[in-house]
Amino acid sequence: MRTPIIAGNWKMNNTINEGLKLIEEIKGFPRNGEAETVICVPFTLLSEAKKAIENTDIKLGAQDMYWEEKGAFTGEISPLMLKELGVEYCIIGHSERRQYFGETDENVNKKIKAALSHSIRPIVCVGETLEERESHIEKEIVERQLLLAFEGVDKKKVENIVIAYEPIWAIGTGKTASADDANDMISFIRQTIGNKCGDVKDKIRIQYGGSVKPENIKELMGKSDIDGALVGGASLDAEDFVDLINY
Ligand code: PEP
């Protein structure tokens, strides 16, 4: 039985005061507690957010990290620094990092290994562009991203990874993949993990991401292989986010 996981990706939104207000609002709504809840906040909010979620079941996540522990890497944040702040999850390879900041599959692979070796659970994002889907090569693309991401990763640690299937054309656009299409790709991802890593495929959690809203979460979560959602826009509204958690 895989525990569902709903993770909010706040992206570059919320100052400390705004973020703390949002956390208080989230805490103010009743949650049914079935899904694991994660908020991936900007680096500047990690420390205060950790204090604000103390004594709740909300987990803290970051949105990126570097793979080295320390050194001359100006502007980067290391897994050691995240661990010190109580970070349990870290998004790795989000399409916005791939698209705007030159994140490569090789970098993603190094970051996954670094996160796992510091007991931070990576939320690894994969997904195709609209052009790739229209050319019917979306599975090829996602398979390649996965195989490169998982290259050399310790098989015993694979179950600590969460994968987020996020078709790029669905992120922040209001267009959602149909629940059947999302499930079809997520089943394919599970099979690909099975071919590479064996039975852990049945334990690893795979989320869908891309314009998830209270109106479509139930149908997505009703599908056999979808274990949760990575949520951008709707995670910035407390009531919507809690509706997603309580799907
Ligand atoms: C995301 O940022 O990972 C995402 C899925 O965004 P949105 O929910 O806004 O499409």
GROMACS .gro file of N, CA, C and O in nm, residues 42-117:
model
  304
   42PRO      N    1   1.035   2.849  -0.083
   42PRO     CA    2   1.163   2.909  -0.122
   42PRO      C    3   1.266   2.892  -0.010
   42PRO      O    4   1.230   2.883   0.108
   43PHE      N    5   1.394   2.892  -0.047
   43PHE     CA    6   1.502   2.875   0.053
   43PHE      C    7   1.487   2.972   0.169
   43PHE      O    8   1.511   2.937   0.284
   44THR      N    9   1.448   3.097   0.137
   44THR     CA   10   1.442   3.201   0.240
   44THR      C   11   1.336   3.173   0.346
   44THR      O   12   1.338   3.233   0.453
   45LEU      N   13   1.245   3.083   0.315
   45LEU     CA   14   1.135   3.055   0.409
   45LEU      C   15   1.157   2.926   0.489
   45LEU      O   16   1.082   2.896   0.581
   46LEU      N   17   1.260   2.848   0.453
   46LEU     CA   18   1.272   2.714   0.512
   46LEU      C   19   1.276   2.718   0.665
   46LEU      O   20   1.204   2.644   0.732
   47SER      N   21   1.361   2.805   0.717
   47SER     CA   22   1.382   2.806   0.861
   47SER      C   23   1.253   2.842   0.937
   47SER      O   24   1.212   2.773   1.031
   48GLU      N   25   1.188   2.949   0.894
   48GLU     CA   26   1.065   2.993   0.962
   48GLU      C   27   0.951   2.894   0.937
   48GLU      O   28   0.869   2.868   1.026
   49ALA      N   29   0.946   2.839   0.816
   49ALA     CA   30   0.839   2.743   0.785
   49ALA      C   31   0.852   2.620   0.874
   49ALA      O   32   0.753   2.564   0.921
   50LYS      N   33   0.976   2.577   0.898
   50LYS     CA   34   0.998   2.459   0.982
   50LYS      C   35   0.937   2.483   1.121
   50LYS      O   36   0.870   2.395   1.177
   51LYS      N   37   0.962   2.601   1.175
   51LYS     CA   38   0.906   2.631   1.308
   51LYS      C   39   0.753   2.635   1.302
   51LYS      O   40   0.684   2.585   1.390
   52ALA      N   41   0.701   2.692   1.194
   52ALA     CA   42   0.556   2.709   1.184
   52ALA      C   43   0.482   2.575   1.169
   52ALA      O   44   0.365   2.566   1.203
   53ILE      N   45   0.550   2.472   1.115
   53ILE     CA   46   0.480   2.343   1.098
   53ILE      C   47   0.511   2.243   1.210
   53ILE      O   48   0.466   2.129   1.206
   54GLU      N   49   0.587   2.291   1.309
   54GLU     CA   50   0.615   2.204   1.424
   54GLU      C   51   0.483   2.156   1.484
   54GLU      O   52   0.385   2.232   1.486
   55ASN      N   53   0.480   2.033   1.531
   55ASN     CA   54   0.358   1.975   1.590
   55ASN      C   55   0.244   1.959   1.489
   55ASN      O   56   0.127   1.954   1.528
   56THR      N   57   0.275   1.959   1.361
   56THR     CA   58   0.175   1.922   1.261
   56THR      C   59   0.235   1.805   1.181
   56THR      O   60   0.353   1.771   1.198
   57ASP      N   61   0.154   1.747   1.092
   57ASP     CA   62   0.210   1.639   1.009
   57ASP      C   63   0.256   1.692   0.873
   57ASP      O   64   0.280   1.615   0.780
   58ILE      N   65   0.268   1.822   0.861
   58ILE     CA   66   0.315   1.879   0.734
   58ILE      C   67   0.467   1.866   0.727
   58ILE      O   68   0.537   1.895   0.824
   59LYS      N   69   0.516   1.820   0.612
   59LYS     CA   70   0.661   1.803   0.595
   59LYS      C   71   0.719   1.918   0.514
   59LYS      O   72   0.650   1.976   0.429
   60LEU      N   73   0.849   1.941   0.537
   60LEU     CA   74   0.915   2.054   0.472
   60LEU      C   75   0.994   2.007   0.349
   60LEU      O   76   1.069   1.910   0.356
   61GLY      N   77   0.978   2.081   0.240
   61GLY     CA   78   1.054   2.049   0.119
   61GLY      C   79   1.122   2.172   0.063
   61GLY      O   80   1.076   2.285   0.084
   62ALA      N   81   1.232   2.150  -0.010
   62ALA     CA   82   1.300   2.257  -0.084
   62ALA      C   83   1.270   2.236  -0.234
   62ALA      O   84   1.210   2.135  -0.271
   63GLN      N   85   1.312   2.331  -0.313
   63GLN     CA   86   1.277   2.326  -0.457
   63GLN      C   87   1.395   2.289  -0.546
   63GLN      O   88   1.379   2.270  -0.667
   64ASP      N   89   1.513   2.284  -0.488
   64ASP     CA   90   1.634   2.249  -0.564
   64ASP      C   91   1.748   2.238  -0.464
   64ASP      O   92   1.736   2.281  -0.349
   65MET      N   93   1.858   2.180  -0.505
   65MET     CA   94   1.980   2.179  -0.423
   65MET      C   95   2.098   2.148  -0.514
   65MET      O   96   2.080   2.098  -0.624
   66TYR      N   97   2.218   2.177  -0.466
   66TYR     CA   98   2.338   2.139  -0.539
   66TYR      C   99   2.384   2.003  -0.486
   66TYR      O  100   2.339   1.958  -0.381
   67TRP      N  101   2.474   1.937  -0.560
   67TRP     CA  102   2.511   1.801  -0.520
   67TRP      C  103   2.634   1.796  -0.429
   67TRP      O  104   2.658   1.694  -0.365
   68GLU      N  105   2.712   1.905  -0.423
   68GLU     CA  106   2.830   1.903  -0.334
   68GLU      C  107   2.789   1.948  -0.195
   68GLU      O  108   2.693   2.023  -0.179
   69GLU      N  109   2.867   1.906  -0.095
   69GLU     CA  110   2.834   1.945   0.044
   69GLU      C  111   2.876   2.088   0.075
   69GLU      O  112   2.811   2.156   0.153
   70LYS      N  113   2.990   2.131   0.017
   70LYS     CA  114   3.036   2.269   0.040
   70LYS      C  115   3.140   2.304  -0.064
   70LYS      O  116   3.187   2.218  -0.138
   71GLY      N  117   3.177   2.432  -0.070
   71GLY     CA  118   3.285   2.470  -0.161
   71GLY      C  119   3.254   2.596  -0.239
   71GLY      O  120   3.159   2.669  -0.209
   72ALA      N  121   3.334   2.621  -0.341
   72ALA     CA  122   3.324   2.744  -0.420
   72ALA      C  123   3.217   2.729  -0.528
   72ALA      O  124   3.248   2.709  -0.646
   73PHE      N  125   3.094   2.735  -0.485
   73PHE     CA  126   2.980   2.722  -0.579
   73PHE      C  127   2.881   2.834  -0.546
   73PHE      O  128   2.774   2.812  -0.489
   74THR      N  129   2.921   2.954  -0.581
   74THR     CA  130   2.849   3.075  -0.543
   74THR      C  131   2.699   3.066  -0.576
   74THR      O  132   2.663   3.032  -0.689
   75GLY      N  133   2.620   3.094  -0.475
   75GLY     CA  134   2.475   3.099  -0.496
   75GLY      C  135   2.405   2.966  -0.475
   75GLY      O  136   2.283   2.961  -0.474
   76GLU      N  137   2.482   2.858  -0.460
   76GLU     CA  138   2.417   2.726  -0.446
   76GLU      C  139   2.390   2.691  -0.300
   76GLU      O  140   2.447   2.751  -0.208
   77ILE      N  141   2.301   2.594  -0.281
   77ILE     CA  142   2.264   2.548  -0.147
   77ILE      C  143   2.291   2.398  -0.141
   77ILE      O  144   2.252   2.325  -0.233
   78SER      N  145   2.357   2.352  -0.036
   78SER     CA  146   2.399   2.212  -0.033
   78SER      C  147   2.300   2.125   0.046
   78SER      O  148   2.222   2.176   0.128
   79PRO      N  149   2.308   1.993   0.023
   79PRO     CA  150   2.220   1.903   0.099
   79PRO      C  151   2.242   1.912   0.250
   79PRO      O  152   2.148   1.900   0.328
   80LEU      N  153   2.367   1.936   0.289
   80LEU     CA  154   2.396   1.952   0.434
   80LEU      C  155   2.319   2.070   0.493
   80LEU      O  156   2.264   2.062   0.602
   81MET      N  157   2.317   2.179   0.416
   81MET     CA  158   2.248   2.301   0.463
   81MET      C  159   2.098   2.276   0.474
   81MET      O  160   2.032   2.321   0.568
   82LEU      N  161   2.045   2.202   0.378
   82LEU     CA  162   1.900   2.173   0.380
   82LEU      C  163   1.866   2.082   0.497
   82LEU      O  164   1.767   2.101   0.568
   83LYS      N  165   1.952   1.982   0.516
   83LYS     CA  166   1.928   1.886   0.624
   83LYS      C  167   1.926   1.958   0.759
   83LYS      O  168   1.843   1.931   0.845
   84GLU      N  169   2.019   2.051   0.774
   84GLU     CA  170   2.028   2.127   0.900
   84GLU      C  171   1.899   2.203   0.929
   84GLU      O  172   1.862   2.227   1.044
   85LEU      N  173   1.828   2.242   0.821
   85LEU     CA  174   1.704   2.319   0.839
   85LEU      C  175   1.581   2.228   0.853
   85LEU      O  176   1.469   2.277   0.860
   86GLY      N  177   1.602   2.097   0.853
   86GLY     CA  178   1.488   2.006   0.872
   86GLY      C  179   1.414   1.972   0.744
   86GLY      O  180   1.299   1.928   0.747
   87VAL      N  181   1.482   1.989   0.631
   87VAL     CA  182   1.419   1.957   0.503
   87VAL      C  183   1.412   1.805   0.484
   87VAL      O  184   1.511   1.736   0.500
   88GLU      N  185   1.292   1.756   0.450
   88GLU     CA  186   1.277   1.612   0.428
   88GLU      C  187   1.266   1.576   0.281
   88GLU      O  188   1.295   1.463   0.241
   89TYR      N  189   1.216   1.670   0.201
   89TYR     CA  190   1.197   1.645   0.057
   89TYR      C  191   1.265   1.755  -0.023
   89TYR      O  192   1.276   1.869   0.024
   90CYS      N  193   1.306   1.721  -0.145
   90CYS     CA  194   1.359   1.826  -0.233
   90CYS      C  195   1.318   1.796  -0.378
   90CYS      O  196   1.343   1.685  -0.427
   91ILE      N  197   1.254   1.893  -0.441
   91ILE     CA  198   1.220   1.878  -0.583
   91ILE      C  199   1.351   1.881  -0.663
   91ILE      O  200   1.437   1.965  -0.638
   92ILE      N  201   1.363   1.788  -0.754
   92ILE     CA  202   1.484   1.783  -0.838
   92ILE      C  203   1.443   1.770  -0.984
   92ILE      O  204   1.359   1.686  -1.019
   93GLY      N  205   1.503   1.855  -1.068
   93GLY     CA  206   1.477   1.846  -1.212
   93GLY      C  207   1.342   1.900  -1.254
   93GLY      O  208   1.286   1.854  -1.355
   94HIS      N  209   1.290   1.998  -1.180
   94HIS     CA  210   1.163   2.058  -1.223
   94HIS      C  211   1.181   2.114  -1.364
   94HIS      O  212   1.288   2.166  -1.398
   95SER      N  213   1.077   2.109  -1.444
   95SER     CA  214   1.091   2.153  -1.584
   95SER      C  215   1.132   2.299  -1.594
   95SER      O  216   1.199   2.338  -1.690
   96GLU      N  217   1.094   2.380  -1.494
   96GLU     CA  218   1.135   2.521  -1.500
   96GLU      C  219   1.286   2.534  -1.480
   96GLU      O  220   1.350   2.621  -1.540
   97ARG      N  221   1.343   2.447  -1.401
   97ARG     CA  222   1.490   2.449  -1.385
   97ARG      C  223   1.557   2.396  -1.511
   97ARG      O  224   1.662   2.443  -1.552
   98ARG      N  225   1.493   2.296  -1.572
   98ARG     CA  226   1.552   2.242  -1.696
   98ARG      C  227   1.543   2.348  -1.806
   98ARG      O  228   1.638   2.370  -1.881
   99GLN      N  229   1.428   2.416  -1.813
   99GLN     CA  230   1.402   2.509  -1.923
   99GLN      C  231   1.477   2.642  -1.908
   99GLN      O  232   1.532   2.693  -2.004
  100TYR      N  233   1.477   2.699  -1.786
  100TYR     CA  234   1.533   2.833  -1.769
  100TYR      C  235   1.674   2.835  -1.713
  100TYR      O  236   1.742   2.936  -1.721
  101PHE      N  237   1.716   2.727  -1.649
  101PHE     CA  238   1.845   2.731  -1.578
  101PHE      C  239   1.941   2.620  -1.622
  101PHE      O  240   2.037   2.590  -1.553
  102GLY      N  241   1.912   2.560  -1.735
  102GLY     CA  242   2.006   2.466  -1.795
  102GLY      C  243   2.027   2.337  -1.719
  102GLY      O  244   2.132   2.272  -1.733
  103GLU      N  245   1.930   2.298  -1.637
  103GLU     CA  246   1.943   2.171  -1.563
  103GLU      C  247   1.946   2.054  -1.661
  103GLU      O  248   1.860   2.045  -1.749
  104THR      N  249   2.046   1.968  -1.649
  104THR     CA  250   2.057   1.854  -1.741
  104THR      C  251   2.021   1.724  -1.668
  104THR      O  252   2.018   1.720  -1.545
  105ASP      N  253   2.001   1.619  -1.746
  105ASP     CA  254   1.974   1.489  -1.684
  105ASP      C  255   2.092   1.444  -1.598
  105ASP      O  256   2.074   1.379  -1.496
  106GLU      N  257   2.211   1.481  -1.641
  106GLU     CA  258   2.331   1.443  -1.564
  106GLU      C  259   2.331   1.514  -1.427
  106GLU      O  260   2.360   1.452  -1.324
  107ASN      N  261   2.295   1.642  -1.428
  107ASN     CA  262   2.285   1.715  -1.300
  107ASN      C  263   2.178   1.652  -1.210
  107ASN      O  264   2.196   1.638  -1.089
  108VAL      N  265   2.066   1.620  -1.273
  108VAL     CA  266   1.955   1.561  -1.197
  108VAL      C  267   2.004   1.433  -1.128
  108VAL      O  268   1.979   1.410  -1.009
  109ASN      N  269   2.078   1.352  -1.201
  109ASN     CA  270   2.130   1.227  -1.146
  109ASN      C  271   2.222   1.254  -1.026
  109ASN      O  272   2.210   1.189  -0.921
  110LYS      N  273   2.310   1.352  -1.038
  110LYS     CA  274   2.402   1.383  -0.927
  110LYS      C  275   2.324   1.433  -0.806
  110LYS      O  276   2.356   1.401  -0.691
  111LYS      N  277   2.222   1.514  -0.831
  111LYS     CA  278   2.143   1.570  -0.720
  111LYS      C  279   2.064   1.460  -0.649
  111LYS      O  280   2.051   1.462  -0.527
  112ILE      N  281   2.010   1.366  -0.727
  112ILE     CA  282   1.935   1.256  -0.663
  112ILE      C  283   2.027   1.178  -0.571
  112ILE      O  284   1.992   1.149  -0.455
  113LYS      N  285   2.146   1.144  -0.620
  113LYS     CA  286   2.238   1.065  -0.537
  113LYS      C  287   2.278   1.143  -0.411
  113LYS      O  288   2.284   1.088  -0.302
  114ALA      N  289   2.303   1.274  -0.428
  114ALA     CA  290   2.343   1.356  -0.312
  114ALA      C  291   2.228   1.365  -0.211
  114ALA      O  292   2.249   1.352  -0.090
  115ALA      N  293   2.108   1.385  -0.261
  115ALA     CA  294   1.993   1.394  -0.170
  115ALA      C  295   1.978   1.264  -0.092
  115ALA      O  296   1.968   1.265   0.032
  116LEU      N  297   1.980   1.152  -0.162
  116LEU     CA  298   1.961   1.023  -0.095
  116LEU      C  299   2.071   0.997   0.007
  116LEU      O  300   2.044   0.943   0.115
  117SER      N  301   2.193   1.038  -0.025
  117SER     CA  302   2.300   1.010   0.071
  117SER      C  303   2.290   1.099   0.195
  117SER      O  304   2.356   1.075   0.295
   0.00000   0.00000   0.00000
